[in-house]
Structure formats: structure tokens, C-alpha cells
Amino acid sequence: MSSVTIRTDPGALGPPAPERARIIRTALLIRAVEERLLELFAEGTLSGTVHTCIGQEFSAAVIGDHLREGDAVFSNHRCHGHYLAATGDVLGLIAEVMGRSAGTCGGRGGSQHLCREGFLSTGILGGCLPIAAGTALAGKLRGDDRIAVAFIGDGTLGEGVLYEVLNIAALWRLPILFVLEDNGYAQSTQQPEVLAGDIVARASAFGVETASANTWQWEHLWHTAGQAVEHVRAGAPFFLKVSTYRLRAHSKGDDDRSEEEVARFEEHDPLNRIVASDEPGVAGMVADVRRVVDSATADARRSPNPLPHPEIDDDPPLRLRAVRLDGPRFVDSLHEALAAGMRANPDTILLGEDIKAPYGGAFKVTRGLSDDHPDKVLNTPISEAAITGIGTGLAMCGMRSFVEIMFGDFMTLATDQLVNQASKIAFLRGPGADPVDVVVRTPMGGRRGYGPTHSQTLDRLFVGTPGLRVVASNSLVDPGSLIAALCRGGHGPTVFLENKLLYGRRLGETVPHGFTLELSEEDFPVARVSAGGRADVTLVGYGGMADYLLAAADLLFTEHDVLAQVLCPTQIYPLRWRRLLDVLTAGRGVVVAEEGPGFAGFGSELLAQLVEEAGALPARRVVPKETPIPAAKELERDVFPEPGDIVLAALEVVGES
């Protein structure tokens, strides 16, 4: 049997008549739409999946009745009711699930992924919670009374990101309402099997105000929800547990519950009882919502299928110009660019662990910035997933957010927020939508003796994710210019990699004598170092490998009379590599050197595409040994490529021993 119990309270405080009628109609509409979706699925009109909230409608209808224009609602895979209560957009929902152009996201998101102004749902449990917190933070920073509402299920109680967000919401007193819909099951697993302790106590432990209600006493739920929303508008988070029951399967038809259990809840379902009653006006509401659903379904059927994605010419010609770098230290350039960006745009926010004065971040990039911008430079808990998602929420509200992850190895903890959340929002919003300008900065790379979990280069986790830009700074391009471009906005979610060895170096100091540095004319340029544009071999790399390639080019010239050109893109994804074709093939072969693992890495992809386009070309990869990175200096040195390794590979390519 389910852990859910049914309680009645005849004396519950209820809404006035107009609000009562409005709530009942919304609940009826939600049920009618979802029943139609199940019918459409049964007839083969829908593909994918359909997660209905039939039986739970009063949770969405009641909460929605307390919201104002400008409030933001976030949901999960069981989102239809929340969407309809927040927007009333019947056609958009039905057409979206049908995969038609009239859909909320033009058919791109389907049943689980809905995105429009003031609403976002995704299919990862807990994935929206940090984004909701970021939206709440944006409202607080701007001083308005808008709130964020985050609907979650009891299954989300197993996700760690929930507790990261509860902690931050309490610390920063964010105007966010957590609504936990407790239907007693996580898909097919009964709650007692997977959940320990008390649900409400979890939120209370963070100092968050809490309350409990249920959908069978929906009038009392309305009263409780009103108090919760008022509390949040006053400037503090609230956690509302709503006990309820799902009358249909988790998704379509996967239901292992007994018929007797479901029938018992069908009998006590508040909407069923209202429809069966002789309450004035209900029959008219039922007929009205059916007309609305019939009309929306007909319009959705007439809506065309979405057009294929247009081909985008992403290969503008490569225009190189000679430059001379005699600039500041790498870390100083980053610092000054962030300071300038904050002065130019008051909506620029920095988030990270230990980034405020006096510490200023592990590598001192943000030193002193909190003195000038005390409300815009925020120390965060050690909660990489939460702070990354908060940055996304801020960016969705039009702010410029820069999130610092202390070590690149910790990016694994933020991967969901980048790969499954931030990178998908612009896609769901559709062509022409404002970009989500969240930037996640992090140092990567080894050679400093930090050991296996503080020395990795993990860009491969993000390179290849559509909608996510990956920029790897190097010593040949002023990193301040890259940050300045990101401060201007328009580039979307970006992972910004900073090699640890670069922070103390001066820009351009490793360019060999007699070689010229050229940069392409764009926000995230390609750097080429050559001797008058001539080359016997092309050395390619990015990030911290640039200096090792330059050292190898110097050795090749002075000791072997071989001219090498060095090519270092700063934007390593998307890599517009076709425009580099003439440069890559200028010599007798190519050597790609990396600090990260070689298998299925950047070099493999570059050479594979080069072969596809240009045919056979002598090539070698120089990569670290396949082992975790040791802390001992001699062992670590043995793992990473050195200039001599690159020289040997280049000599093999040009046919010399």
C-alpha cells in the first residue's frame, strides 16, 4: 500500500467564491488536457513520453492562483499542470507534446521540457532548482517583489542538489517557494523503500519555514499556500509539502500499483467528487474546458511540423593580423577585465568559493573586487552544482553571471547544470531568443604537484555539447580581451578554462625570437606563431600546451633546421576548423599536443575531421600517459608531454629521425 494517507477537514479555510470557481476550473482544465494527451498517445499521434499529474491537479491550480505577473515557475518531468496553471496556454502545451510548430517550444521540448517567459521545466530531477534560486536572487538584487516557485516531487529528495539549494536559499534569504508534491512513489518504488527520516524536517534543518497540506483538503491548501507566498514575497524561502496521489501511471502505462489502491484514491479524489456533486456552475465548467481542449487539439493538428534546422555558415574566412604582446601578467589581465566589466554593467555578478576579499579566489583573480562591489561578489558554499545553476538563473534574467569553480576537477559536480540545463535553454526558447550568458571560469591542468583530483584537464566532458561554448585561454591571447567579450554578452553558456601555470606569466613572453604572432580578428581568436608564414610542420594545441608547442618550435628550428608553425585556437568548441584547413595543411604534416587524455579527445576529433576533408596527411598526437596524475614531482613530469616529445613527433611527421 502507498504511504499516502487521506485526511478530511470540514472546517478548513477556503477561498472566496470567485477564487474557488477559478481554481476548480483550472483543475478541470488540467485534467481534461492530460486525458486528451493520453488519448492522443493511445491513437499513435504522440511519440516519446507523457507524464500526467491526474489526481494532483489542485496542487498546481491552488499555487497558481496566488501568483502574479512576473513570478517565475519551475518544474520537472511532470509539468503539464504547473504549466497550465501558470500560463493557461492549452494550445502551446498540446501542440508541443504533439511535436508541432505551434508548440510552446516549437516541438523541440516535448512533454517534459517546456520553456517560455516565466516558466521552465526539464527532465532531470532537481535540475531546475538552482536555476530557480538564481531567478530568485536576480529579483532580490533588483529589489522587486517577484518570486520563484519550484515544484519538485518526493523522488527529488534523493538528489543532493536540493540540499545545496536549500542551504543557499536560507543563507541568502531568497524569495523562493519550494513546493514538494508527495505522492508516495518515486516512479514505481514506494517511498518507505528509498526515503529515510521526515520530509519537512529536511527543510527545517536549514532554517527554512515549512508547512504541510494536501490536495484532498484543497481549500485548506489554498489558505496555507497564500501564507507561504506572502512569506516568500516578504523576502525569505518557504518549503510547502503537499501530500497528493497520482491516479494514472508514472508515464503512459507503466503502473505496478494494485487496482484496489488506485480505486480507493479515485473514490476520494477531490475533483471527481466535485464533478459528481450538484455544485452550481461545475457542469458548465466541465463543458467549457472540453470545448477549449477540443479547439486546441484541432488547432494543434492543423499546425505544421517544424522545419528542419537551417544550415548555418559558421566558417567565415580566417583573417590573421600580426600583433605584439608585451602585456601584464595573465592573472592581472583577468582581474582588470572583470573589474572593468563590473564597472560597465551593474548587472554583472561574480559567484564562487572564497572569491571575496581578503582571499580573492584560489589563484587571486577576484582579489579586491568585493571591496568595490560588496553586493555583486558573493562567496558561496562548496556547492558546485548549485552555484552553476544559480549563475544560469541570473543569466536567464538578463544579468551577466561569472561563476568561479576553484579547481577544474570539481567541474564534474557541475556537469548536469551545464550539459543538461544551461546548454538547452536557448534551444528550447527558439531562434532569436536572448542568449543565456552564464560563464563558468575554472583553472585546469597539472604540473603543480596537486595530485589525482586537482590536476586534470577535463574539457572533454564539455567539448561536443551543442549549445555550450568552451574557451581555453593561452599565453598568446590577452585573456582580458576574452573576458571583455564575455562581459559584453551574446555568447551564451560558456566554460572558460585557465591553465594553472599561466597565472603568473607575462603575455607573449614565450614567443621564440624570429617568430611572429598573429591573431584572427574575432572575439575568441586563433593564434598562429610562424616564421613569415612558412612551415614544414604544423603544431596544434590549446590552453597551457601553447608554451610547450612554442618551445618545441624553437628547438626544431635551432637544432634541426625544421620550420614549425604553432596554431592555438582559444574557442575549442564549437571549433570552426574548416577555415583553418589551408593553415593546417601548409606544411608536410600535423602534430597535435594535449594535456588532457588523448583517447576520444580534442586531437582525435581534429585529425579525424582533417582526414575526412583533406585526405591522408602525416600526423601524430602527443598526449599524456593513461594514468591518474601523481603528486610526486618526478612521477608527474613523466606523465605529461614535454617539448622534446613534440619535437620527436614533428621529426617523424616530416620524415627525419
XYZ file of C-alpha atoms in Angstrom:
657
model
C 0.000 0.000 0.000
C 1.037 3.570 -0.535
C 2.413 5.621 2.324
C -0.019 8.408 1.392
C -2.962 8.883 3.724
C -6.219 10.730 3.093
C -7.452 13.285 5.616
C -10.541 15.450 5.603
C -11.131 18.688 7.444
C -14.639 20.126 7.026
C -13.628 23.291 8.826
C -10.762 24.181 6.514
C -10.439 27.792 5.484
C -11.419 28.099 1.852
C -11.138 30.720 -0.868
C -13.911 33.206 -1.632
C -16.407 32.178 -4.294
C -14.685 33.794 -7.308
C -11.313 32.296 -6.430
C -12.929 28.935 -5.695
C -14.567 28.823 -9.117
C -11.329 29.864 -10.805
C -9.324 27.157 -9.032
C -11.846 24.433 -9.833
C -11.905 25.437 -13.494
C -8.086 25.349 -13.652
C -8.046 21.875 -12.101
C -10.706 20.686 -14.551
C -8.749 22.144 -17.445
C -5.544 20.394 -16.373
C -7.327 17.052 -16.157
C -9.114 17.486 -19.474
C -5.860 18.357 -21.260
C -3.984 15.424 -19.800
C -6.769 12.959 -20.520
C -6.695 14.195 -24.104
C -2.924 13.726 -24.248
C -3.342 10.112 -23.137
C -5.972 9.624 -25.839
C -3.654 11.099 -28.448
C -0.869 8.817 -27.302
C -3.138 5.772 -27.498
C -4.078 6.628 -31.084
C -0.430 6.997 -32.055
C -0.441 10.774 -32.544
C 2.198 11.372 -29.871
C 5.694 9.977 -29.549
C 8.066 9.951 -26.645
C 6.529 10.033 -23.207
C 3.674 11.617 -21.289
C 3.862 12.081 -17.516
C 0.451 13.156 -16.241
C -0.481 14.714 -12.915
C -4.076 13.417 -12.958
C -5.148 13.342 -9.317
C -2.694 16.068 -8.327
C -4.302 18.988 -10.165
C -5.209 21.061 -7.121
C -1.562 21.482 -6.188
C -0.864 23.419 -9.393
C -4.260 25.148 -9.501
C -4.069 26.424 -5.921
C -0.445 27.603 -6.057
C -1.039 29.235 -9.422
C -3.957 31.209 -8.003
C -1.572 33.070 -5.664
C 0.971 34.073 -8.300
C 1.363 37.434 -10.004
C 2.634 38.525 -13.367
C 6.413 38.394 -13.285
C 6.663 35.440 -10.914
C 8.669 32.513 -12.293
C 7.635 28.871 -12.106
C 9.998 25.903 -12.401
C 9.013 22.281 -12.732
C 10.150 18.809 -13.668
C 9.074 15.972 -15.962
C 5.521 16.036 -14.517
C 4.993 19.626 -15.533
C 1.746 19.942 -17.536
C -0.405 21.069 -14.630
C 2.123 23.594 -13.426
C 2.457 24.989 -16.938
C -1.279 25.356 -17.484
C -1.839 26.903 -14.052
C 0.948 29.415 -14.690
C 0.177 30.269 -18.316
C -3.241 28.953 -19.377
C -1.597 28.058 -22.706
C -3.584 24.991 -23.776
C -2.681 25.104 -27.464
C 1.012 25.593 -26.723
C 1.108 22.549 -24.460
C -0.885 20.171 -26.666
C 0.959 21.198 -29.822
C 4.305 20.895 -28.032
C 3.627 17.338 -26.911
C 2.437 16.572 -30.462
C 5.727 17.937 -31.813
C 4.117 20.710 -33.866
C 5.256 24.229 -34.725
C 2.524 25.821 -32.608
C 4.016 24.226 -29.511
C 5.491 26.248 -26.691
C 8.989 25.336 -27.878
C 8.045 24.608 -31.481
C 8.002 20.884 -30.785
C 11.629 20.820 -29.659
C 10.993 20.044 -26.000
C 8.042 17.673 -25.920
C 6.222 16.657 -22.779
C 8.975 17.233 -20.233
C 10.809 20.302 -21.497
C 8.753 23.470 -21.585
C 10.233 26.944 -21.726
C 8.601 30.314 -22.118
C 8.784 33.633 -20.309
C 8.387 32.882 -16.616
C 8.308 29.081 -16.925
C 10.903 26.328 -17.270
C 10.710 22.581 -16.819
C 13.352 19.963 -17.542
C 13.528 16.195 -17.299
C 16.294 15.909 -14.672
C 15.048 15.676 -11.106
C 16.224 18.711 -9.187
C 17.870 20.199 -12.264
C 15.737 23.342 -12.238
C 16.214 24.089 -8.552
C 19.489 26.058 -8.832
C 18.097 27.965 -11.824
C 15.025 28.853 -9.770
C 17.309 30.076 -6.980
C 19.226 32.206 -9.487
C 15.991 33.763 -10.692
C 15.025 34.497 -7.088
C 18.441 36.052 -6.485
C 18.034 38.274 -9.564
C 14.741 39.571 -8.196
C 16.281 40.227 -4.802
C 19.259 42.077 -6.266
C 16.947 44.252 -8.349
C 14.689 44.968 -5.402
C 11.368 43.807 -6.890
C 8.794 41.555 -5.219
C 8.801 38.806 -7.806
C 9.191 35.284 -6.504
C 10.283 31.934 -7.867
C 8.235 28.783 -7.326
C 9.956 25.427 -7.701
C 7.791 22.312 -7.918
C 9.519 19.056 -7.045
C 8.390 15.511 -6.306
C 9.275 13.335 -3.355
C 11.700 11.443 -5.603
C 13.811 14.623 -5.741
C 14.562 14.197 -2.041
C 17.298 11.783 -3.107
C 19.111 14.452 -5.137
C 21.952 16.294 -3.435
C 21.408 19.494 -5.406
C 18.167 20.050 -3.469
C 20.090 20.418 -0.226
C 22.707 22.641 -1.815
C 19.918 24.982 -2.911
C 18.033 24.856 0.396
C 21.223 25.870 2.180
C 21.891 28.815 -0.136
C 18.246 29.915 -0.165
C 18.289 30.058 3.624
C 21.681 31.790 3.829
C 20.793 34.459 1.286
C 17.096 34.688 2.203
C 15.996 34.119 -1.361
C 12.350 34.693 -2.341
C 11.724 31.123 -3.448
C 8.842 28.785 -2.648
C 9.643 25.072 -2.732
C 6.517 23.010 -3.365
C 7.114 19.319 -2.753
C 4.342 17.167 -4.196
C 4.442 13.983 -2.152
C 2.545 11.255 -3.999
C 4.241 8.402 -2.167
C 6.118 6.963 -5.145
C 9.376 7.545 -6.985
C 8.288 6.176 -10.360
C 7.246 2.679 -9.220
C 9.125 2.475 -5.921
C 7.184 3.141 -2.742
C 8.550 5.920 -0.623
C 9.459 3.932 2.536
C 11.875 1.848 0.461
C 14.021 4.805 -0.617
C 13.445 7.634 1.862
C 14.658 7.913 5.443
C 13.539 10.411 8.035
C 10.971 13.171 7.913
C 10.467 15.169 4.723
C 9.627 18.514 6.279
C 12.430 18.207 8.833
C 14.929 18.227 5.991
C 13.994 21.778 5.063
C 13.581 22.838 8.678
C 17.168 21.772 9.352
C 18.313 24.660 7.135
C 16.142 27.150 8.994
C 13.575 27.322 6.198
C 9.978 27.891 7.274
C 7.747 24.931 6.413
C 4.135 23.826 6.266
C 2.193 20.765 5.203
C -1.115 20.456 3.382
C -2.777 18.120 0.908
C -4.913 18.153 -2.220
C -7.904 16.389 -0.614
C -8.309 19.437 1.642
C -7.566 21.793 -1.198
C -9.414 24.701 0.408
C -7.045 24.498 3.359
C -4.155 24.130 0.916
C -5.251 27.426 -0.656
C -5.106 29.165 2.714
C -1.707 27.632 3.578
C -0.266 28.409 0.169
C -1.349 32.019 0.494
C 0.552 32.358 3.744
C 3.590 30.682 2.180
C 3.586 33.020 -0.823
C 3.186 36.051 1.442
C 6.180 34.866 3.488
C 8.284 34.492 0.334
C 7.301 37.916 -1.007
C 8.468 39.371 2.285
C 11.937 38.051 1.478
C 12.544 34.537 2.767
C 12.289 30.986 1.392
C 9.456 28.623 2.276
C 9.021 24.861 1.926
C 5.474 23.590 1.405
C 4.842 19.851 1.427
C 1.674 18.893 -0.453
C 0.501 15.321 0.041
C -1.329 14.069 -3.025
C -1.818 10.990 -5.206
C -1.212 10.222 -8.851
C -4.209 8.391 -10.354
C -2.500 7.384 -13.584
C 0.734 5.638 -14.403
C 4.124 7.247 -13.918
C 4.406 7.530 -17.688
C 1.802 6.302 -20.152
C 1.215 2.755 -18.897
C 3.996 1.709 -16.508
C 1.988 1.143 -13.326
C 2.532 -1.712 -10.863
C 0.144 -0.460 -8.179
C -2.851 -2.610 -7.269
C -6.210 -1.779 -8.792
C -7.673 -1.669 -5.294
C -5.241 1.018 -4.154
C -5.864 3.241 -7.154
C -9.635 2.720 -6.920
C -9.617 3.852 -3.297
C -7.951 7.118 -4.250
C -10.211 7.527 -7.295
C -13.182 7.420 -4.939
C -11.732 10.113 -2.685
C -10.315 12.263 -5.481
C -11.499 15.838 -4.829
C -12.054 16.648 -8.494
C -14.096 13.507 -9.059
C -16.244 14.422 -6.073
C -16.764 17.972 -7.294
C -17.807 16.775 -10.760
C -20.207 14.240 -9.234
C -21.749 16.874 -6.978
C -24.533 19.265 -7.858
C -22.379 22.303 -7.068
C -23.661 25.218 -9.159
C -21.601 26.066 -12.201
C -19.466 22.919 -12.270
C -21.291 21.272 -15.176
C -20.820 24.432 -17.209
C -17.101 24.471 -16.366
C -16.745 20.853 -17.493
C -18.407 21.623 -20.825
C -16.331 24.788 -21.252
C -12.954 23.162 -20.681
C -13.862 20.355 -23.061
C -14.608 22.926 -25.770
C -11.291 24.620 -25.070
C -9.396 21.340 -25.264
C -11.228 20.227 -28.426
C -10.465 23.537 -30.115
C -6.807 23.497 -29.065
C -6.413 19.902 -30.232
C -7.881 20.756 -33.631
C -5.571 23.762 -33.950
C -2.592 21.643 -32.934
C -3.439 19.027 -35.561
C -3.537 21.760 -38.205
C -0.227 23.180 -37.067
C 2.617 22.157 -39.410
C 5.518 20.011 -38.428
C 8.614 22.028 -37.524
C 11.007 22.846 -40.326
C 14.481 21.272 -40.246
C 17.200 23.340 -38.667
C 18.621 25.733 -41.273
C 22.199 25.230 -42.338
C 24.382 27.875 -40.719
C 27.519 29.134 -42.404
C 29.803 29.002 -39.384
C 33.067 29.158 -41.297
C 33.928 32.792 -42.016
C 37.341 33.255 -43.594
C 40.315 33.305 -41.270
C 41.792 36.795 -41.211
C 45.066 36.995 -39.320
C 46.876 40.139 -38.260
C 50.273 40.473 -36.659
C 50.300 41.593 -33.025
C 52.906 42.218 -30.380
C 52.128 41.119 -26.855
C 54.076 42.864 -24.158
C 51.327 42.906 -21.640
C 50.689 42.347 -17.961
C 50.708 39.108 -16.092
C 47.965 36.695 -17.092
C 46.219 36.915 -13.710
C 46.297 40.721 -13.728
C 44.670 40.876 -17.138
C 41.837 38.600 -15.983
C 41.355 40.674 -12.850
C 41.262 44.007 -14.658
C 38.818 42.722 -17.267
C 36.387 41.523 -14.617
C 36.729 44.825 -12.761
C 36.034 46.776 -15.954
C 33.064 44.579 -16.773
C 31.539 45.182 -13.361
C 32.046 48.916 -13.654
C 30.441 48.981 -17.095
C 27.457 46.782 -16.244
C 25.994 46.840 -12.720
C 24.142 43.609 -13.527
C 27.430 41.669 -13.579
C 27.571 39.157 -10.705
C 30.513 37.034 -9.555
C 29.869 33.802 -7.647
C 32.371 31.363 -6.215
C 34.076 29.762 -3.277
C 36.405 32.091 -1.334
C 36.365 34.782 -4.026
C 35.735 37.754 -1.715
C 38.450 39.813 -0.057
C 40.802 39.218 1.523
C 41.318 35.796 -0.124
C 40.267 36.697 -3.668
C 39.994 33.168 -5.061
C 42.470 30.295 -5.078
C 44.519 31.976 -7.814
C 43.695 35.599 -6.819
C 41.786 36.561 -9.962
C 38.997 38.265 -7.955
C 41.185 39.873 -5.312
C 39.717 43.132 -4.034
C 36.663 43.124 -6.318
C 34.310 42.601 -3.386
C 35.609 45.798 -1.788
C 34.285 47.801 -4.732
C 31.183 45.654 -5.342
C 30.173 44.133 -1.994
C 26.709 43.087 -3.193
C 27.863 41.701 -6.532
C 30.756 39.443 -5.474
C 29.321 36.568 -3.475
C 31.102 33.878 -1.520
C 29.236 30.607 -1.926
C 29.182 27.295 -0.118
C 31.104 24.397 -1.639
C 28.182 23.580 -3.902
C 29.379 23.489 -7.489
C 26.100 22.299 -8.999
C 24.017 24.883 -7.173
C 26.208 27.889 -7.910
C 26.489 26.977 -11.589
C 22.713 26.728 -11.877
C 22.270 29.963 -9.924
C 24.507 31.611 -12.498
C 22.207 30.252 -15.207
C 19.146 31.635 -13.429
C 20.752 35.057 -13.163
C 21.624 34.953 -16.860
C 18.064 33.979 -17.793
C 17.023 37.237 -16.140
C 19.400 39.223 -18.336
C 22.294 39.508 -15.894
C 25.949 38.697 -16.627
C 26.999 35.920 -14.285
C 30.533 34.662 -13.790
C 30.870 31.514 -11.690
C 34.307 30.510 -10.440
C 34.880 26.812 -9.780
C 38.009 26.603 -7.644
C 39.617 23.669 -9.494
C 38.656 22.288 -12.883
C 38.404 18.793 -11.439
C 35.358 19.974 -9.464
C 33.546 20.722 -12.720
C 32.373 17.115 -12.646
C 29.996 18.210 -9.880
C 28.540 20.937 -12.102
C 28.243 18.859 -15.272
C 24.465 18.388 -15.115
C 23.883 22.110 -14.803
C 25.956 22.784 -17.919
C 25.229 19.764 -20.124
C 21.570 19.158 -19.265
C 20.390 22.601 -18.216
C 22.209 25.764 -19.368
C 23.107 24.444 -22.815
C 19.473 23.522 -23.593
C 17.634 26.724 -22.655
C 18.354 28.730 -25.799
C 17.367 25.678 -27.859
C 14.039 25.455 -26.039
C 13.451 29.193 -26.298
C 13.897 29.019 -30.042
C 15.574 31.114 -32.741
C 16.110 34.753 -31.888
C 15.823 34.286 -28.135
C 18.166 36.126 -25.813
C 21.284 34.082 -25.025
C 21.853 32.752 -21.526
C 25.135 34.487 -20.719
C 26.480 32.401 -17.859
C 30.257 31.966 -17.761
C 31.906 29.282 -15.656
C 35.594 30.037 -15.079
C 37.921 27.373 -13.778
C 41.665 26.564 -13.634
C 42.732 23.281 -15.197
C 45.960 21.432 -15.800
C 48.748 19.787 -13.867
C 52.497 20.199 -13.330
C 51.988 21.778 -9.905
C 52.040 18.656 -7.770
C 48.403 18.789 -6.723
C 47.735 15.111 -7.337
C 44.998 12.998 -8.978
C 41.919 15.132 -8.248
C 43.390 18.628 -8.598
C 45.486 18.329 -11.764
C 43.252 17.083 -14.559
C 42.294 18.693 -17.856
C 38.642 17.727 -18.306
C 37.470 19.876 -21.196
C 36.455 16.653 -22.985
C 33.422 16.491 -20.650
C 32.047 19.658 -22.264
C 33.516 19.811 -25.762
C 30.881 18.472 -28.130
C 27.841 19.593 -26.135
C 25.623 21.586 -28.517
C 24.720 24.957 -27.052
C 27.786 25.121 -24.811
C 30.859 27.179 -25.740
C 34.281 26.105 -24.453
C 37.084 28.683 -24.423
C 40.635 27.750 -23.414
C 42.829 30.770 -22.743
C 46.540 30.660 -23.529
C 49.631 32.865 -23.235
C 49.311 34.172 -26.824
C 45.948 35.890 -26.417
C 45.211 38.521 -23.799
C 42.718 36.741 -21.505
C 41.294 40.118 -20.571
C 40.065 40.561 -24.142
C 38.264 37.215 -23.901
C 36.627 38.190 -20.614
C 35.693 41.570 -22.063
C 33.890 39.828 -24.919
C 32.018 37.669 -22.435
C 31.140 40.727 -20.369
C 29.558 42.287 -23.444
C 27.295 39.245 -23.681
C 25.645 37.460 -26.538
C 27.794 34.332 -26.433
C 25.576 32.042 -24.365
C 26.706 29.469 -21.776
C 30.495 29.347 -21.758
C 33.101 27.256 -19.968
C 36.248 29.373 -19.623
C 39.418 27.377 -18.951
C 42.514 28.907 -17.361
C 45.668 26.816 -17.181
C 47.182 26.976 -13.693
C 50.721 27.597 -14.921
C 49.708 30.745 -16.781
C 48.560 32.929 -13.901
C 51.998 34.301 -13.031
C 53.335 34.580 -16.585
C 53.505 37.650 -18.768
C 51.655 37.519 -22.046
C 53.694 36.714 -25.132
C 56.974 36.121 -23.316
C 57.407 32.603 -24.749
C 57.229 33.548 -28.463
C 60.616 32.446 -29.919
C 62.988 35.018 -31.403
C 62.432 35.410 -35.132
C 58.812 34.223 -34.999
C 55.734 36.394 -35.495
C 52.471 36.178 -33.552
C 49.239 36.615 -35.494
C 45.673 36.586 -34.184
C 42.421 36.167 -36.065
C 40.009 39.077 -35.886
C 37.194 37.780 -33.663
C 36.129 37.669 -30.028
C 37.807 34.305 -29.394
C 40.761 34.336 -31.770
C 43.012 31.701 -33.210
C 46.689 32.377 -32.560
C 49.377 31.478 -35.088
C 53.097 31.769 -34.464
C 55.312 31.274 -37.502
C 58.423 32.452 -39.266
C 56.958 34.550 -42.023
C 54.038 32.188 -42.565
C 56.337 29.364 -43.734
C 56.119 25.900 -42.200
C 57.482 22.390 -42.637
C 55.142 21.117 -39.926
C 52.132 22.473 -38.029
C 51.962 22.100 -34.248
C 48.444 22.400 -32.829
C 47.319 22.705 -29.229
C 45.368 24.870 -26.827
C 45.455 26.251 -23.321
C 48.634 25.635 -21.383
C 50.113 23.493 -24.166
C 50.792 26.618 -26.223
C 54.049 27.317 -24.386
C 55.273 23.743 -24.878
C 54.497 23.941 -28.583
C 56.441 27.200 -28.804
C 59.402 25.663 -27.025
C 59.262 22.726 -29.440
C 59.120 25.069 -32.439
C 62.233 26.838 -31.151
C 64.081 23.526 -30.729
C 63.026 22.312 -34.162
C 64.448 25.448 -35.775
C 67.667 25.843 -33.785
C 68.651 22.159 -33.544
C 67.030 20.519 -36.590
C 66.570 23.311 -39.140
C 62.842 22.480 -39.330
C 60.367 25.346 -39.537
C 57.290 24.785 -37.426
C 54.208 26.942 -37.124
C 52.129 26.842 -33.952
C 48.345 27.055 -34.136
C 46.320 27.622 -30.942
C 42.559 28.242 -31.023
C 41.020 29.814 -27.947
C 37.495 28.606 -28.759
C 37.866 24.836 -28.821
C 34.133 24.205 -29.159
C 32.468 24.866 -31.426
C 35.694 24.710 -33.456
C 35.216 26.231 -36.888
C 38.004 24.068 -38.218
C 37.285 24.161 -41.967
C 38.530 27.728 -42.240
C 41.790 26.508 -40.696
C 42.257 23.928 -43.437
C 44.713 25.922 -45.544
C 46.807 26.750 -42.490
C 46.731 23.199 -41.146
C 47.885 21.719 -44.428
C 50.544 24.329 -45.151
C 53.371 22.012 -44.085
C 54.205 18.367 -44.562
C 52.174 17.182 -41.595
C 50.456 17.975 -38.315
C 51.249 17.296 -34.659
C 48.528 17.782 -32.050
C 49.601 18.001 -28.409
C 47.264 17.874 -25.422
C 47.492 17.926 -21.657
C 44.215 16.047 -21.227
C 43.622 12.363 -22.008
C 44.190 11.548 -25.655
C 41.577 8.859 -26.214
C 38.482 10.411 -27.832
C 39.937 13.850 -27.135
C 40.298 17.135 -28.985
C 43.233 15.934 -31.085
C 41.449 12.774 -32.189
C 38.472 14.802 -33.375
C 40.578 17.414 -35.145
C 42.635 14.829 -37.023
C 39.579 12.757 -37.907
C 37.874 15.766 -39.466
C 41.095 16.787 -41.171
C 41.375 13.362 -42.807
C 37.735 13.486 -43.879
C 38.229 16.851 -45.554
C 41.819 16.786 -46.794
C 42.580 13.097 -47.114
C 45.687 11.374 -45.816
C 48.173 13.675 -44.116
C 51.121 12.665 -41.932
C 50.015 13.299 -38.350
C 50.902 12.444 -34.774
C 49.285 13.032 -31.400
C 51.313 13.789 -28.294
C 49.265 13.092 -25.182
C 49.782 12.247 -21.509
C 50.198 8.694 -20.328
C 46.956 6.931 -19.467
C 47.202 7.121 -15.701
C 45.793 9.259 -12.896
C 48.082 12.198 -12.267
C 50.509 11.614 -9.376
C 51.541 14.267 -6.875
C 55.245 13.372 -6.719
C 57.192 15.751 -8.934
C 59.229 13.169 -10.849
C 56.215 10.909 -11.417
C 54.083 13.833 -12.567
C 56.785 15.002 -15.001
C 56.801 11.528 -16.522
C 53.080 11.716 -17.274
C 52.843 14.947 -19.261
C 54.196 15.722 -22.742
C 57.376 17.795 -22.837
C 58.791 19.874 -25.716
C 61.150 17.035 -26.590
C 58.214 14.679 -27.145
C 56.648 17.187 -29.532
C 59.965 17.575 -31.379
C 60.275 13.820 -31.906
C 56.719 13.609 -33.215
C 57.324 16.532 -35.579
C 60.517 14.942 -36.940
C 58.641 11.717 -37.624
C 55.994 13.666 -39.480
C 58.488 15.448 -41.736
C 60.402 12.219 -42.326
C 63.544 12.956 -40.346
C 64.967 10.951 -37.467
